[in-house]
Amino acid sequence: MHCTGFDFSYCCILPPYNSIQSQVVKTARSPYDFPQLLKADPNDPTVLVDGNKRMKLEYGHIDNTFSEGTKLAYWNIPYDVNKDGKYSDNENVGNAYFTHLYIYKDLKGSNPKHTSKDSEKLRIGIELPIPRDAGPSGQPLKNGHLHYTGDTGTIVYTKSSVLDNVPIVLTNPGIWDALGLPLTPFYDELMKKSPLEIVESDIRPYQEAWVGLVDAKSGKPVIDSHTGKPIKFIGTNPIDVPNCANCHSNENANGDTFTLYKQEKTFWKSLGASEYMANLKATSISILQIHDARHGTQFLAKYDPTSRSTQNRLGSDPVLCQQCHADNVIGVLQSKGIAQVLSGSKKRESWDTPIVALSEALHRVHQTMRPLPDSKGRTGTCAGCHPAHRQDGSMDGYPITPDGQNTYAQADNRDTEGGCFAGRDVHSNPNKDKDGVGTPEHLNAIGKWMQANVSKIGNGEGGKGMWCTNCHNQLSRELYQRDNLINAFQQTGETIRNLPLDKIALALGVDSETLINKYLDPKVVLDEKGHDTPGKSGILLTWSKKRMTPDIAVIATKDGQPLIRKDEDGDANVVILSANPTAILSELDLPKDATGITAVPYSAATDGRDYWLSPGSPHCADCHEAPFVEGQGGVAFPINQPGKYSLMRYSKGHAGLACQACHESIHGLYPVTPDVDTTTYKQAAQYNPDGSHGPLLCASCHEVNKSGVPLVAEALTWKGKKIKDDLDAAITWIHGNAHDLGGKNLH
């Protein structure tokens, strides 16, 4: 679930960025035939090849064919990208957001001159301007064709303070993709009006993407030999709008101190703006005024609340948070320094304290000041800030009230009727076993505790499922740090994930009570001001400056300091000896001028620390037994790492299929509830021959027997038992025998 604003005339936290990713399977044509993953013409990544047939993958979205204009203020908002004091062609917010990303030749990471010289870089949005209604790769929102990522994946580069040419693998190898599309949550039909007339009930968070096979030459649809219909499938592209206005357009966040929002709201109301749009405009002013007051910035220095301008009311360029804050989620690895910002200096000195990562800055302050606990003590801030709009447009039961309170303060957050997670996917779907899954959960000790004490789905107790903080917590990082895997699916190597809870607590250096109350099911600990309490709250531990940050790599040192190489521009580059931070140091070769070796944490490589990267995000392996886990990383380093569990969205399993191919994306895992995410509910049913709602069954690709087991696999065994008549054993075999290649293609 991506969340972004749609009016960038003042400020916004994240740019619009939704992607379509697909794999193409030629299904089995006879009982003992094997399905095939189809690839592209080596000379044309848009052409899919099947024998003599040449096809393309056309894509689009149902009733969502444009963004800029009535749905989005992005390319139409000027921004002085090159800082020369004037606006030239292509100088706008749409081209300003990704200028930290660059390539040298293509999106495969090619670097023919083996250089890191700045003058050789082709920067996204500058040398490579982004067309209106297109993503950073240049692919359009409509009338486009998916590109095949080949054996390299889709790669751009970014820069950190200690390494130039940091590769960012946007999509794994072996995937067809259209990247970073500027999708909005608004249907074309609903936007036949002025942008000022948008109301909150116009939001449709579960957008329906489609991909269809067409003849490469004629463009005509390819017909399915089974159904006689064009080969065309739908998928979910979730996009929603955050809830900042519920606190920042009223006294909740502003109190009596910050009042500029009132004039801003009045101005837009006088022009006929809806209450919702006037509140969004007022919210931006509120956020910037509070930031100026608390951090010494000058965002509103030229703002004139009495101005009648509707184009640039700030009197300066919009505020893009990542211009100062590091944010791994879009590849900004360097923060500005505090002194640098306050003095207006163009350079951060080595002694200057870097500004905290954007994720830490946002989560720590909001969780501290507005924890919004429910009756169970679980924070409501997750759904309070992150979007939770419904596909039917109803605002009934919305998790945060218009004045910024938790709707479920006297109840349970999980009673919410919609959201990017709660009440949506398999982890919060009480009917999962009646409408999809049909197999055991395969839980480890942590998962069993969660099921028995939190979720209660799947054990006959009619539970409500998991809450955000049961996954997004410090425990995930602690488990990750202690992994040194040989085979991730079989969980061989070193790990503490397969231990009982008391042994896990011992490995973490805490007692069992602390493990439960701070790591497994952390709760709000209110102080006398109604704030969450640092040092006591396990929720705040996740966003704490002092918490453990996992290691990123092993580097060479000289006299106790990182060994540095300087490039043509004089930029520092550390010498990485292993992308696996738990590698055996004695087996690594030192460069001639090195005197030592050490493992360093993510905080040494990116000011974004580990947020939203593989070490800082939850994993299936946190709760599930092997082999129902992710593969290890490697291809997408430093997003993920060899010897460690990959993010689910970068993981591949059976026959080179992405985990998402059978299970959907991590917050929309099959089966979803039919009354929340109606798009994903339809998605799995189009593949499963029995119309069930996921995950995908073997019969989606294979000819199967009456037990649903592929005929080609009937003779196979799992732990000495034939899988012929045991679908669960067959599925376990499929997961357990996946090739653990770190994301590489299976050849």
XYZ file of C-alpha atoms in Angstrom:
747
model
C 0.000 0.000 0.000
C 1.587 3.253 -1.133
C 0.420 6.492 0.456
C 1.041 9.937 -0.939
C -0.569 13.323 -1.133
C -1.807 14.622 -4.442
C -1.226 18.369 -3.972
C 2.493 19.214 -3.999
C 2.108 22.990 -4.062
C 3.228 23.286 -0.408
C 4.859 20.070 0.754
C 4.446 16.326 0.797
C 6.101 13.371 2.454
C 6.217 10.913 -0.451
C 5.933 11.232 -4.232
C 3.380 9.243 -6.224
C 4.981 5.890 -7.059
C 3.046 2.741 -7.939
C 4.414 -0.108 -10.026
C 2.993 -2.988 -12.020
C 5.017 -6.193 -11.819
C 4.161 -9.413 -13.628
C 5.487 -12.826 -14.547
C 4.168 -14.747 -17.532
C 3.577 -18.475 -17.139
C 2.802 -20.750 -20.044
C 0.684 -23.311 -18.229
C 0.978 -27.085 -18.620
C -0.708 -28.372 -21.788
C -0.808 -32.045 -20.806
C -0.834 -34.056 -17.560
C 2.937 -34.455 -17.405
C 3.940 -31.211 -19.054
C 5.838 -28.570 -17.071
C 4.764 -24.906 -17.063
C 7.260 -22.357 -18.377
C 8.213 -18.831 -17.335
C 8.358 -16.787 -20.519
C 11.072 -14.220 -21.145
C 11.804 -11.379 -23.560
C 13.621 -11.009 -26.841
C 17.249 -10.264 -25.815
C 17.217 -7.311 -28.208
C 13.879 -5.854 -27.155
C 12.830 -6.032 -23.475
C 9.225 -5.181 -24.385
C 8.746 -8.243 -26.628
C 7.720 -11.521 -25.003
C 8.803 -14.615 -26.908
C 7.065 -18.009 -26.978
C 8.575 -20.110 -29.765
C 7.749 -18.240 -32.958
C 5.168 -16.059 -31.255
C 6.103 -12.478 -30.425
C 3.856 -10.580 -28.037
C 3.821 -7.550 -25.771
C 2.315 -6.925 -22.364
C 0.001 -3.945 -22.554
C -1.061 -2.386 -19.234
C -3.344 0.199 -17.706
C -5.813 0.845 -14.892
C -9.593 0.596 -14.915
C -11.104 4.119 -15.093
C -7.767 5.707 -14.118
C -5.994 6.909 -17.251
C -4.464 10.227 -16.170
C -3.194 11.979 -13.050
C -1.836 15.495 -13.561
C -4.554 18.134 -13.581
C -7.754 17.432 -11.729
C -6.199 14.547 -9.711
C -2.608 15.628 -9.130
C -0.625 18.863 -8.733
C 2.937 17.686 -9.411
C 4.367 18.515 -12.846
C 2.327 21.728 -12.874
C 4.084 22.945 -9.710
C 7.319 24.841 -10.533
C 10.492 23.893 -8.667
C 13.945 25.382 -9.223
C 15.762 22.080 -9.723
C 19.168 23.532 -10.628
C 18.933 26.369 -8.049
C 19.723 29.134 -10.554
C 16.839 31.335 -9.448
C 14.616 30.781 -12.476
C 12.320 28.113 -13.863
C 13.386 26.406 -17.081
C 11.694 23.631 -19.016
C 11.084 20.512 -16.933
C 11.782 22.344 -13.672
C 8.898 21.189 -11.544
C 8.203 18.985 -8.533
C 7.706 15.958 -10.780
C 11.317 16.260 -11.917
C 12.750 17.415 -8.584
C 11.876 14.384 -6.478
C 14.228 11.802 -7.999
C 17.336 13.812 -8.921
C 19.379 11.804 -6.396
C 18.934 8.725 -8.623
C 21.038 8.265 -11.742
C 22.209 5.839 -14.405
C 25.187 5.792 -16.784
C 23.732 4.032 -19.822
C 20.557 2.090 -19.098
C 18.284 0.732 -16.370
C 20.287 -2.481 -16.089
C 23.102 -0.876 -14.119
C 25.513 -0.703 -17.050
C 28.576 1.442 -16.385
C 30.754 1.132 -19.527
C 33.501 3.450 -18.233
C 33.541 1.915 -14.724
C 33.321 5.384 -13.269
C 31.656 7.245 -10.439
C 32.470 10.665 -11.863
C 29.565 13.044 -11.337
C 29.842 14.501 -14.844
C 29.175 11.060 -16.340
C 25.942 10.524 -14.437
C 22.553 10.814 -16.097
C 20.302 12.062 -13.315
C 16.611 11.251 -13.210
C 14.666 14.486 -13.636
C 17.631 16.500 -14.963
C 19.512 14.872 -17.854
C 16.616 12.407 -18.000
C 13.440 14.458 -17.452
C 10.336 12.531 -16.426
C 7.417 12.990 -18.834
C 4.065 14.113 -17.475
C 1.998 11.195 -16.165
C 4.990 8.838 -16.298
C 7.274 7.144 -13.802
C 11.009 7.803 -13.260
C 11.794 5.077 -15.824
C 9.785 7.011 -18.426
C 6.977 4.465 -18.582
C 3.536 6.110 -18.945
C 0.467 5.661 -16.796
C -1.453 4.392 -19.859
C -0.746 3.067 -23.367
C 2.503 1.471 -22.264
C 4.148 -1.933 -22.391
C 5.878 -3.760 -19.570
C 9.668 -4.151 -19.751
C 11.457 -7.404 -18.915
C 14.181 -6.968 -16.335
C 16.373 -9.785 -17.648
C 19.190 -11.237 -15.567
C 20.146 -7.963 -13.870
C 16.860 -6.462 -12.712
C 15.982 -2.804 -13.031
C 18.810 -0.821 -11.452
C 19.479 2.827 -10.747
C 22.238 4.288 -8.606
C 22.333 6.667 -5.676
C 25.053 8.075 -3.463
C 25.795 7.784 0.238
C 28.337 9.651 2.308
C 30.671 6.625 2.292
C 29.988 5.040 -1.106
C 29.260 6.286 -4.600
C 27.271 4.192 -7.090
C 25.121 2.477 -4.491
C 22.907 0.193 -6.630
C 19.175 0.379 -6.034
C 17.437 -2.660 -7.507
C 13.955 -1.352 -8.185
C 12.751 -4.695 -9.545
C 14.317 -8.150 -9.269
C 15.602 -10.046 -12.319
C 13.050 -12.049 -14.278
C 10.090 -9.695 -13.824
C 8.024 -7.673 -16.284
C 7.529 -4.163 -14.866
C 6.273 -0.622 -15.260
C 7.883 1.402 -12.492
C 6.899 4.360 -10.365
C 3.668 5.243 -12.117
C 2.093 8.444 -10.730
C -1.139 6.723 -9.814
C -3.775 8.508 -7.742
C -6.731 7.001 -5.835
C -9.261 8.816 -8.019
C -11.340 7.360 -10.829
C -11.653 9.362 -14.055
C -15.430 9.339 -13.777
C -15.378 10.936 -10.314
C -12.933 13.664 -11.329
C -15.055 15.473 -13.871
C -14.908 18.532 -11.660
C -12.536 21.126 -10.263
C -9.760 19.780 -8.011
C -11.090 22.105 -5.316
C -14.293 20.087 -5.256
C -12.635 16.777 -4.292
C -14.167 15.233 -1.184
C -12.693 12.491 0.967
C -15.300 9.951 -0.091
C -13.933 10.222 -3.674
C -10.887 8.191 -2.634
C -10.701 4.641 -3.999
C -7.618 2.980 -2.477
C -7.652 -0.388 -4.296
C -7.068 0.569 -7.904
C -7.494 -2.158 -10.497
C -4.520 -2.603 -12.794
C -4.711 -4.798 -15.872
C -2.155 -6.482 -18.108
C -3.065 -7.972 -21.481
C -1.129 -9.946 -24.086
C -1.142 -8.351 -27.536
C 0.560 -9.266 -30.796
C 3.903 -7.456 -30.939
C 3.388 -6.316 -34.511
C -0.322 -5.639 -34.886
C -1.187 -4.767 -31.297
C -4.267 -6.992 -31.472
C -5.230 -8.986 -28.363
C -3.911 -12.536 -28.104
C -6.781 -15.003 -27.684
C -6.765 -17.710 -25.013
C -7.167 -21.127 -26.638
C -9.177 -22.387 -23.635
C -11.707 -19.581 -23.218
C -11.712 -17.914 -26.623
C -11.282 -14.573 -24.869
C -8.345 -12.118 -24.895
C -5.618 -12.990 -22.404
C -5.983 -10.244 -19.848
C -5.613 -10.325 -16.076
C -6.182 -7.812 -13.311
C -4.168 -7.004 -10.209
C -4.329 -4.602 -7.282
C -2.413 -1.335 -7.251
C -3.172 0.124 -3.816
C -2.769 3.875 -3.348
C -4.218 6.028 -0.575
C -3.937 9.476 1.018
C -2.634 9.982 4.586
C -4.779 11.474 7.342
C -2.661 14.476 8.402
C -5.626 16.850 8.140
C -7.530 15.138 10.966
C -5.103 16.718 13.452
C -3.406 19.533 11.553
C -6.463 21.376 10.230
C -7.852 21.999 13.707
C -6.812 22.723 17.291
C -5.588 19.170 17.917
C -2.065 19.716 16.601
C -2.099 23.537 16.524
C -3.572 24.470 19.891
C -3.661 28.222 20.500
C -0.074 28.731 19.341
C -0.165 28.005 15.632
C -2.943 29.864 13.883
C -1.909 30.426 10.262
C -3.855 27.340 9.202
C -7.118 29.169 9.977
C -6.474 31.941 7.452
C -5.349 29.434 4.852
C -8.494 27.392 5.297
C -10.703 30.472 5.096
C -8.991 31.579 1.879
C -9.688 28.320 0.074
C -13.225 28.066 1.385
C -13.872 31.529 -0.074
C -12.886 30.151 -3.492
C -15.445 27.366 -3.231
C -13.162 24.583 -2.006
C -14.728 21.607 -0.305
C -14.150 21.214 3.416
C -11.738 18.374 2.651
C -9.608 20.337 0.181
C -9.561 23.448 2.376
C -8.414 21.262 5.270
C -5.598 19.764 3.157
C -4.337 23.227 2.217
C -4.544 24.372 5.842
C -2.741 21.230 6.979
C 0.334 22.013 4.884
C 0.616 25.455 6.474
C 0.151 23.970 9.934
C 2.922 21.411 9.426
C 5.349 24.000 8.052
C 4.609 26.530 10.798
C 5.126 23.950 13.543
C 8.340 22.744 11.893
C 9.693 26.299 11.673
C 8.924 26.944 15.328
C 10.407 23.712 16.650
C 13.397 23.250 14.382
C 14.457 26.741 13.307
C 13.661 26.293 9.621
C 12.325 29.133 7.465
C 9.751 27.378 5.322
C 7.158 30.121 5.792
C 9.573 33.065 5.673
C 7.994 34.365 2.452
C 4.467 33.120 3.073
C 1.801 35.808 3.005
C -1.543 34.578 4.379
C -3.286 37.653 2.940
C -2.095 36.894 -0.600
C -4.765 36.165 -3.194
C -2.406 33.910 -5.149
C -3.549 30.373 -5.866
C -0.326 29.220 -7.566
C 2.529 29.746 -5.102
C 1.362 30.828 -1.695
C 4.646 29.918 0.013
C 6.609 32.509 -1.955
C 9.255 29.791 -2.456
C 9.547 26.289 -3.814
C 7.499 23.547 -2.163
C 9.129 21.734 0.734
C 10.253 18.218 -0.185
C 11.070 16.432 3.058
C 13.829 14.304 1.521
C 15.781 17.416 0.565
C 16.899 17.437 4.210
C 15.963 14.037 5.659
C 17.424 10.746 4.464
C 14.742 8.299 3.379
C 15.695 4.825 2.219
C 12.275 4.186 0.730
C 13.107 6.464 -2.239
C 16.889 5.971 -2.119
C 17.937 9.215 -0.382
C 20.808 7.985 1.796
C 22.217 11.309 2.961
C 20.664 13.800 5.357
C 21.676 17.406 5.518
C 23.362 18.525 8.710
C 21.517 20.503 11.345
C 24.003 23.392 11.162
C 23.921 23.208 7.379
C 20.181 23.774 7.265
C 20.144 26.536 9.865
C 23.023 28.420 8.213
C 21.907 27.868 4.626
C 25.260 26.273 3.784
C 25.505 24.221 0.589
C 27.721 21.571 2.187
C 27.508 19.387 5.260
C 30.733 19.376 7.227
C 32.060 16.183 8.772
C 31.412 17.499 12.290
C 27.819 18.471 11.564
C 25.129 16.243 13.089
C 22.975 14.716 10.345
C 19.225 15.269 10.560
C 17.402 12.112 11.622
C 15.905 9.809 9.031
C 12.477 10.900 7.822
C 10.838 7.704 9.042
C 12.293 8.128 12.519
C 11.393 11.819 12.671
C 7.767 11.225 11.721
C 7.068 8.075 13.699
C 8.866 9.010 16.904
C 7.204 12.396 17.358
C 3.707 11.241 16.416
C 3.868 8.069 18.485
C 5.147 10.058 21.466
C 2.699 12.963 21.246
C -0.391 11.200 19.862
C -0.223 7.488 20.783
C -4.047 7.114 20.596
C -4.280 3.778 22.452
C -7.338 1.570 22.161
C -8.844 -0.304 25.102
C -6.206 -3.031 24.678
C -3.368 -0.529 24.957
C -2.298 -0.902 21.326
C -1.459 2.327 19.541
C -4.048 3.720 17.141
C -1.521 6.067 15.554
C -0.794 3.533 12.809
C -4.284 3.770 11.313
C -4.595 7.347 12.536
C -1.814 8.547 10.249
C -1.641 5.855 7.586
C -4.587 5.730 5.220
C -7.606 3.547 5.838
C -10.112 4.623 3.210
C -12.671 2.197 1.847
C -13.378 1.198 -1.711
C -17.069 2.033 -1.357
C -16.255 5.610 -0.287
C -17.975 5.244 3.072
C -16.391 7.026 6.033
C -18.370 5.009 8.596
C -16.163 3.596 11.309
C -13.112 5.482 10.039
C -10.272 4.831 12.537
C -9.489 8.492 13.227
C -12.163 11.077 13.925
C -12.245 14.464 12.127
C -10.706 16.065 15.228
C -7.871 13.545 15.476
C -9.083 11.046 18.080
C -9.042 7.250 17.941
C -12.498 6.053 16.944
C -11.751 2.810 18.799
C -10.329 4.307 21.973
C -12.915 2.387 24.011
C -12.872 -0.630 21.728
C -10.322 -2.488 19.567
C -8.336 -0.959 16.701
C -8.921 -4.144 14.753
C -12.651 -3.404 14.544
C -11.943 -0.866 11.803
C -13.848 -1.512 8.596
C -11.011 -0.743 6.215
C -7.367 0.109 5.818
C -4.146 -0.852 4.151
C -3.792 -3.772 6.580
C -6.393 -4.031 9.349
C -9.445 -6.017 8.345
C -7.959 -6.633 4.910
C -5.481 -9.470 4.391
C -4.980 -13.047 5.593
C -3.502 -11.930 8.926
C -6.710 -10.119 9.851
C -9.287 -12.112 7.896
C -11.400 -14.295 10.230
C -12.737 -16.240 7.237
C -9.351 -17.101 5.762
C -9.822 -20.861 6.188
C -13.322 -20.798 4.712
C -12.459 -18.793 1.623
C -8.949 -19.661 0.528
C -6.092 -20.938 2.630
C -7.250 -24.414 3.631
C -3.842 -25.502 4.956
C -2.133 -25.143 8.373
C -0.302 -21.961 9.343
C 3.077 -23.660 10.030
C 4.007 -21.353 12.898
C 7.204 -21.161 14.945
C 7.198 -20.350 18.675
C 6.682 -16.640 18.039
C 3.841 -17.298 15.605
C 2.167 -19.732 17.970
C 2.282 -17.153 20.765
C 0.814 -14.530 18.419
C -1.995 -16.833 17.333
C -2.861 -17.870 20.884
C -2.631 -14.421 22.497
C -3.295 -11.826 19.786
C -4.692 -13.075 16.490
C -6.819 -16.063 17.607
C -7.677 -16.664 13.942
C -7.212 -20.267 12.932
C -7.499 -21.746 16.417
C -11.295 -21.744 16.682
C -11.565 -18.687 18.936
C -12.984 -16.299 16.351
C -10.208 -13.759 16.735
C -9.606 -10.420 15.049
C -6.109 -11.004 13.742
C -2.864 -9.135 14.090
C -2.196 -5.447 14.633
C 0.546 -3.378 12.950
C 2.893 -3.360 15.958
C 2.866 -7.167 16.198
C 5.003 -7.161 13.044
C 6.584 -3.703 12.889
C 8.641 -3.910 16.050
C 12.184 -4.217 17.331
C 11.983 -8.005 17.527
C 12.178 -8.278 13.729
C 15.522 -6.443 13.742
C 16.895 -8.516 16.592
C 16.063 -11.776 14.824
C 17.562 -10.510 11.566
C 20.828 -9.455 13.187
C 21.389 -12.998 14.464
C 20.796 -14.762 11.146
C 23.670 -16.250 9.175
C 21.826 -18.494 6.740
C 23.183 -21.079 4.351
C 19.793 -21.992 2.891
C 16.943 -19.694 3.871
C 14.076 -22.011 2.900
C 15.518 -24.896 4.871
C 16.726 -22.471 7.553
C 20.163 -24.049 7.723
C 23.013 -22.049 9.155
C 22.786 -19.901 12.266
C 19.477 -18.487 13.532
C 17.432 -18.117 16.716
C 14.094 -18.196 14.911
C 13.594 -21.909 15.560
C 14.068 -21.634 19.337
C 11.388 -21.568 22.072
C 10.471 -18.154 23.472
C 12.572 -18.427 26.625
C 15.666 -19.197 24.553
C 14.913 -16.294 22.195
C 14.597 -13.983 25.204
C 17.930 -15.250 26.514
C 19.590 -14.635 23.139
C 18.232 -11.073 23.140
C 19.422 -10.487 26.698
C 15.942 -9.859 28.136
C 13.561 -11.818 30.343
C 10.427 -13.506 28.976
C 8.085 -10.822 30.317
C 10.045 -8.098 28.532
C 10.056 -10.142 25.337
C 6.263 -10.289 25.421
C 5.512 -6.734 26.560
C 8.117 -4.853 24.526
C 8.808 -7.065 21.530
C 5.871 -9.366 20.753
C 2.863 -7.227 21.613
C 4.124 -3.772 22.615
C 1.621 -1.409 24.240
C 1.378 2.325 24.860
C 2.720 3.406 28.261
C 0.995 6.707 28.988
C 2.643 9.415 31.105
C 0.832 12.194 32.977
C 0.552 14.237 29.757
C -1.064 11.419 27.813
C 2.111 10.802 25.828
C 3.783 7.475 25.136
C 6.853 7.039 27.323
C 10.367 6.601 25.850
C 12.304 3.877 27.636
C 9.116 2.122 28.722
C 7.196 1.766 25.461
C 8.193 -1.105 23.205
C 6.503 0.740 20.340
C 8.870 3.684 20.711
C 11.803 1.272 20.864
C 11.281 0.687 17.135
C 11.879 4.381 16.419
C 14.460 5.067 19.127
C 17.813 6.671 18.395
C 19.506 4.232 20.749
C 18.007 0.981 19.503
C 20.144 -1.642 17.811
C 20.556 -1.228 14.053
C 21.622 -4.422 12.226
C 24.917 -4.662 10.376
C 25.117 -3.977 6.661
C 28.485 -5.373 5.541
C 32.083 -6.187 6.379
C 34.563 -3.482 5.377
C 38.340 -3.123 5.385
C 39.940 -0.841 7.959
C 43.264 0.905 8.368
C 44.567 1.797 11.812
C 41.104 1.312 13.273
C 39.333 3.543 10.728
C 37.477 2.600 7.522
C 39.816 2.185 4.578
C 38.853 4.904 2.101
C 39.366 5.120 -1.641
C 38.782 8.457 -3.377
C 37.128 8.628 -6.807
C 37.723 11.144 -9.599
C 35.666 13.764 -7.773
C 37.358 13.151 -4.432
C 34.316 11.351 -3.016
C 34.998 8.802 -0.275
C 34.329 5.117 -0.928
C 34.754 2.436 1.703
C 36.112 -0.976 0.694
C 33.414 -3.641 1.091
C 34.790 -7.149 1.628
C 31.481 -8.983 2.121
C 27.812 -8.082 1.737
C 27.105 -10.714 4.399
C 27.851 -8.965 7.701
C 28.089 -12.311 9.489
C 30.740 -13.668 7.123
C 33.699 -15.434 8.720
C 36.259 -12.663 8.958
C 39.271 -14.987 8.838
C 38.200 -16.194 5.384
C 38.164 -12.718 3.833
C 41.145 -11.317 1.925
C 42.499 -7.942 3.025
C 43.629 -5.335 0.500
C 47.368 -4.637 0.734
C 46.950 -1.298 2.502
C 44.359 -2.567 5.014
C 45.225 -3.510 8.586
C 41.875 -4.873 9.758
C 38.314 -5.954 9.071
C 35.068 -5.008 10.787
C 31.307 -5.325 10.387
C 29.471 -1.985 10.336
C 25.781 -1.152 10.925
C 23.393 0.328 8.379
C 23.637 3.652 10.221
C 27.279 3.870 9.076
C 26.258 3.602 5.424
C 22.963 5.486 5.219
C 21.525 8.274 7.319
C 18.223 6.490 6.735
C 19.557 3.746 9.032
C 17.745 0.472 8.363
C 14.228 1.821 7.882
C 12.187 0.079 5.154
C 15.145 -2.059 4.125
C 15.303 -5.785 4.757
C 16.797 -5.506 8.266
C 14.249 -2.909 9.342
C 11.050 -4.537 8.095
C 9.094 -7.628 9.200
C 9.589 -11.022 7.594
C 7.380 -14.082 7.151
C 10.210 -15.959 8.883
C 9.542 -13.992 12.080
C 6.420 -16.085 12.749
C 6.386 -18.966 10.277
C 8.392 -22.164 10.244
C 10.690 -23.036 7.391
C 10.100 -23.592 4.538
C 7.214 -21.077 4.665
C 9.672 -18.207 4.728
C 11.409 -15.814 2.351
C 14.585 -16.657 0.470
C 17.798 -14.901 1.342
C 18.877 -11.657 -0.265
C 21.873 -10.817 -2.395
C 20.835 -9.444 -5.775
C 19.294 -6.345 -4.226
C 22.123 -5.484 -1.795
C 22.067 -3.199 0.185
C 18.253 -3.420 0.288
C 18.751 -7.036 1.275
C 21.788 -9.185 1.998
C 23.167 -12.673 1.445
C 22.953 -14.780 4.581
C 19.839 -12.871 5.683
C 16.137 -13.119 4.929
C 15.054 -10.930 2.049
C 12.047 -8.679 1.999
C 9.051 -10.648 0.781
C 8.671 -8.371 -2.252
C 12.218 -9.247 -3.379
C 11.973 -12.963 -2.628
C 11.546 -15.775 -5.148
C 10.450 -19.330 -4.509
C 9.111 -22.281 -6.488
C 10.464 -22.444 -10.063
C 11.681 -18.838 -9.918
C 8.250 -17.384 -9.234
C 8.184 -14.305 -7.045
C 6.542 -14.981 -3.676
C 4.046 -12.269 -4.617
C 2.995 -14.249 -7.694
C 1.109 -16.768 -5.557
C 0.542 -14.823 -2.341
C 0.062 -11.170 -3.481
C 1.878 -8.242 -1.859
C 2.707 -8.198 1.822
C -0.227 -6.085 3.112
C -2.733 -7.704 0.778
C -1.885 -11.356 1.214
C -4.533 -13.769 -0.046
C -7.249 -14.303 0.944
C -8.446 -10.783 1.644
C -11.841 -9.920 3.063
C -14.385 -9.336 0.276
C -15.958 -6.227 1.793
C -12.718 -4.234 2.211
C -10.446 -4.885 -0.768
C -12.802 -5.925 -3.529
C -10.082 -5.694 -6.182
C -7.707 -8.224 -4.616
C -10.667 -10.440 -3.779
C -11.257 -10.824 -7.519
C -7.581 -11.204 -8.327
C -6.794 -14.728 -7.098
C -10.134 -16.116 -8.295
C -9.224 -15.433 -11.920
C -6.266 -17.845 -11.661
C -7.622 -20.591 -9.402
C -9.793 -22.962 -11.476
C -12.111 -23.522 -8.508
C -12.667 -19.777 -8.079
C -11.161 -19.690 -4.588
C -9.565 -16.495 -3.364
C -6.004 -17.476 -2.776
C -3.223 -18.189 -2.428
C -2.843 -19.566 -5.938
C -3.304 -23.316 -6.131
C -1.075 -25.742 -8.035
C -3.911 -26.081 -10.568
C -3.331 -22.491 -11.676
C -0.350 -23.727 -13.685
C -0.333 -27.545 -13.490
C -2.593 -30.448 -14.359
C -3.518 -31.880 -10.935
C -5.043 -34.987 -9.373
C -8.175 -35.061 -7.209
C -6.135 -33.892 -4.180
C -4.926 -30.827 -6.079
C -1.362 -32.172 -6.354
C 0.405 -31.774 -9.726
C 0.475 -35.049 -11.649
C 4.157 -34.485 -12.429
C 4.867 -34.510 -8.671
C 2.877 -37.539 -7.510
C 5.979 -39.682 -6.935
C 7.815 -37.068 -4.841
C 8.166 -37.359 -1.079
C 8.490 -34.932 1.815
C 10.241 -36.315 4.891
C 9.688 -39.867 3.689
C 5.999 -39.399 2.913
C 4.565 -39.368 -0.612
C 2.875 -36.101 -1.421
C 0.459 -37.629 -3.942
C -2.648 -37.389 -1.749
C -1.513 -34.672 0.655
C -1.815 -31.118 -0.687
C -0.213 -29.602 2.408
C 2.801 -31.896 2.026
C 2.981 -30.998 -1.661
C 2.915 -27.278 -0.893
C 5.576 -27.803 1.778
C 7.726 -29.651 -0.768
C 7.339 -26.801 -3.255
C 8.498 -24.245 -0.690
C 11.243 -26.415 0.774
C 12.842 -27.253 -2.570
C 12.895 -23.723 -3.970
C 16.279 -22.559 -5.232
C 17.761 -20.084 -2.761
C 19.481 -17.810 -5.273
C 19.121 -14.420 -3.594
C 16.742 -13.181 -6.288
C 18.698 -14.314 -9.345
C 16.952 -15.926 -12.289
C 16.644 -19.685 -12.348
C 18.312 -21.021 -15.501
